């Protein structure tokens, strides 16, 4: 029934061509250099061919292979430019498309999951996929009531393929490591494997998406398509137009880049507070810039469209307060306080001793952008940060090996790093600090109620009370921001059911 390579031995053989191909091309390149060809020309040719093979293999296999490729693609901005350029085109393709299922397979899946009369549910159905990704592909259709919809179908055998890929890719992690400098691929692969069951459950994804759709229904900044119908392997949501974030990265205007970056940051940091859920897959293929009836601006009218809620982190109380406190301590230079707290949280094992001052330097990728009201995220800045951590001669490299990441923080850590990677791809100017103040508990110090002035009586008292309320504006900034779309408090979802989704699979 499926044209997705399902047998482990078949997929393993394909994946094995990656390190073998890399080694073979390196040998060929050495021969060319010995034959007199300039080293830089040979290197560019090798990188281009390696990128092409990487896309071909990961894209054909879909499943876990492609999912790893998507996760890696957000870190291409950390590579030196002469190496990154040939990979950029190949890896960013993994954010939007993959070789599709044949039409006969699509029809078989629909008949099995929606019934033999599945065509009666649609006024129109386009057999050509609008998007294809790691575990499924999306078709555009018209629902029987006239609504334009996106129909996401799971590849038959996707679960088996995902598990097989991730097991095999774990063996090749050292070979693939140069494609994501500063990122340990083995823990990333292990974490992807942990999310396997949830990712394959489209009914659970429908619930998660509906929660977001309802919470952001009237939001001026974010749109999540509503769920129309779903089963365990078919998810139908309202269709959403928009410019894929990968296109904004490739050829967007400065205004588009900045607005997309700000909205992406706002959505990812506000989501846990408003829904109790963290979107766990922030690669560009899952986002759209919606300009609607204001294509020429102003940018404030543009919104972010969000897709694919298959991977989420459940944070019923919002982001852990310890994250906000740690960032605040780092910004204040309180190395001892920071060290004490992260030891208590399990980031440093009892048998390990590290230099508290080095922690501040290690956290620079998050600290530096939060120091300013606005920060310009660039590829060159990202390359500098990656080089500091990836340099085996640097003390930070050893410190990175000593830090222990508790399971509860794994996905949060990956989402934050991936978001920074995408912001650098965009080259966006973003007010990160304001979003942290609004949405991350503990980032702003709590005010001491004992220091608040007492309310006076009479007309003068009312005037004083108004002044005090104004002084507390910073404290209430988060609440006003949360109220922008009628947000709920930590642990609330604003909905009993899940919401819609669309084109990313």
PDB file of C-alpha atoms in Angstrom, residues 18 21-23 25-26 43-56 86-87 90 176 179:
ATOM      1  CA  UNK A  18      25.500   9.369   3.836  1.00  0.00           C
ATOM      2  CA  UNK A  21      29.313   9.278   0.370  1.00  0.00           C
ATOM      3  CA  UNK A  22      30.969  11.931   2.533  1.00  0.00           C
ATOM      4  CA  UNK A  23      34.114   9.796   2.851  1.00  0.00           C
ATOM      5  CA  UNK A  25      33.929  12.580  -1.928  1.00  0.00           C
ATOM      6  CA  UNK A  26      36.666  13.578   0.541  1.00  0.00           C
ATOM      7  CA  UNK A  43      35.917  22.266  -1.440  1.00  0.00           C
ATOM      8  CA  UNK A  44      32.940  24.120  -2.923  1.00  0.00           C
ATOM      9  CA  UNK A  45      32.236  21.236  -5.294  1.00  0.00           C
ATOM     10  CA  UNK A  46      32.412  18.715  -2.457  1.00  0.00           C
ATOM     11  CA  UNK A  47      30.090  20.748  -0.261  1.00  0.00           C
ATOM     12  CA  UNK A  48      27.563  21.166  -3.071  1.00  0.00           C
ATOM     13  CA  UNK A  49      27.501  17.460  -3.859  1.00  0.00           C
ATOM     14  CA  UNK A  50      27.283  16.558  -0.177  1.00  0.00           C
ATOM     15  CA  UNK A  51      24.325  18.906   0.264  1.00  0.00           C
ATOM     16  CA  UNK A  52      22.586  17.442  -2.759  1.00  0.00           C
ATOM     17  CA  UNK A  53      23.058  13.906  -1.469  1.00  0.00           C
ATOM     18  CA  UNK A  54      21.897  14.890   2.009  1.00  0.00           C
ATOM     19  CA  UNK A  55      18.639  16.312   0.660  1.00  0.00           C
ATOM     20  CA  UNK A  56      18.091  13.410  -1.706  1.00  0.00           C
ATOM     21  CA  UNK A  86      25.608  24.986  -0.575  1.00  0.00           C
ATOM     22  CA  UNK A  87      23.821  23.420   2.416  1.00  0.00           C
ATOM     23  CA  UNK A  90      19.373  21.786   0.211  1.00  0.00           C
ATOM     24  CA  UNK A 176      26.578  14.507  10.682  1.00  0.00           C
ATOM     25  CA  UNK A 179      26.230  20.230   9.846  1.00  0.00           C
TER      26      UNK A 179
END
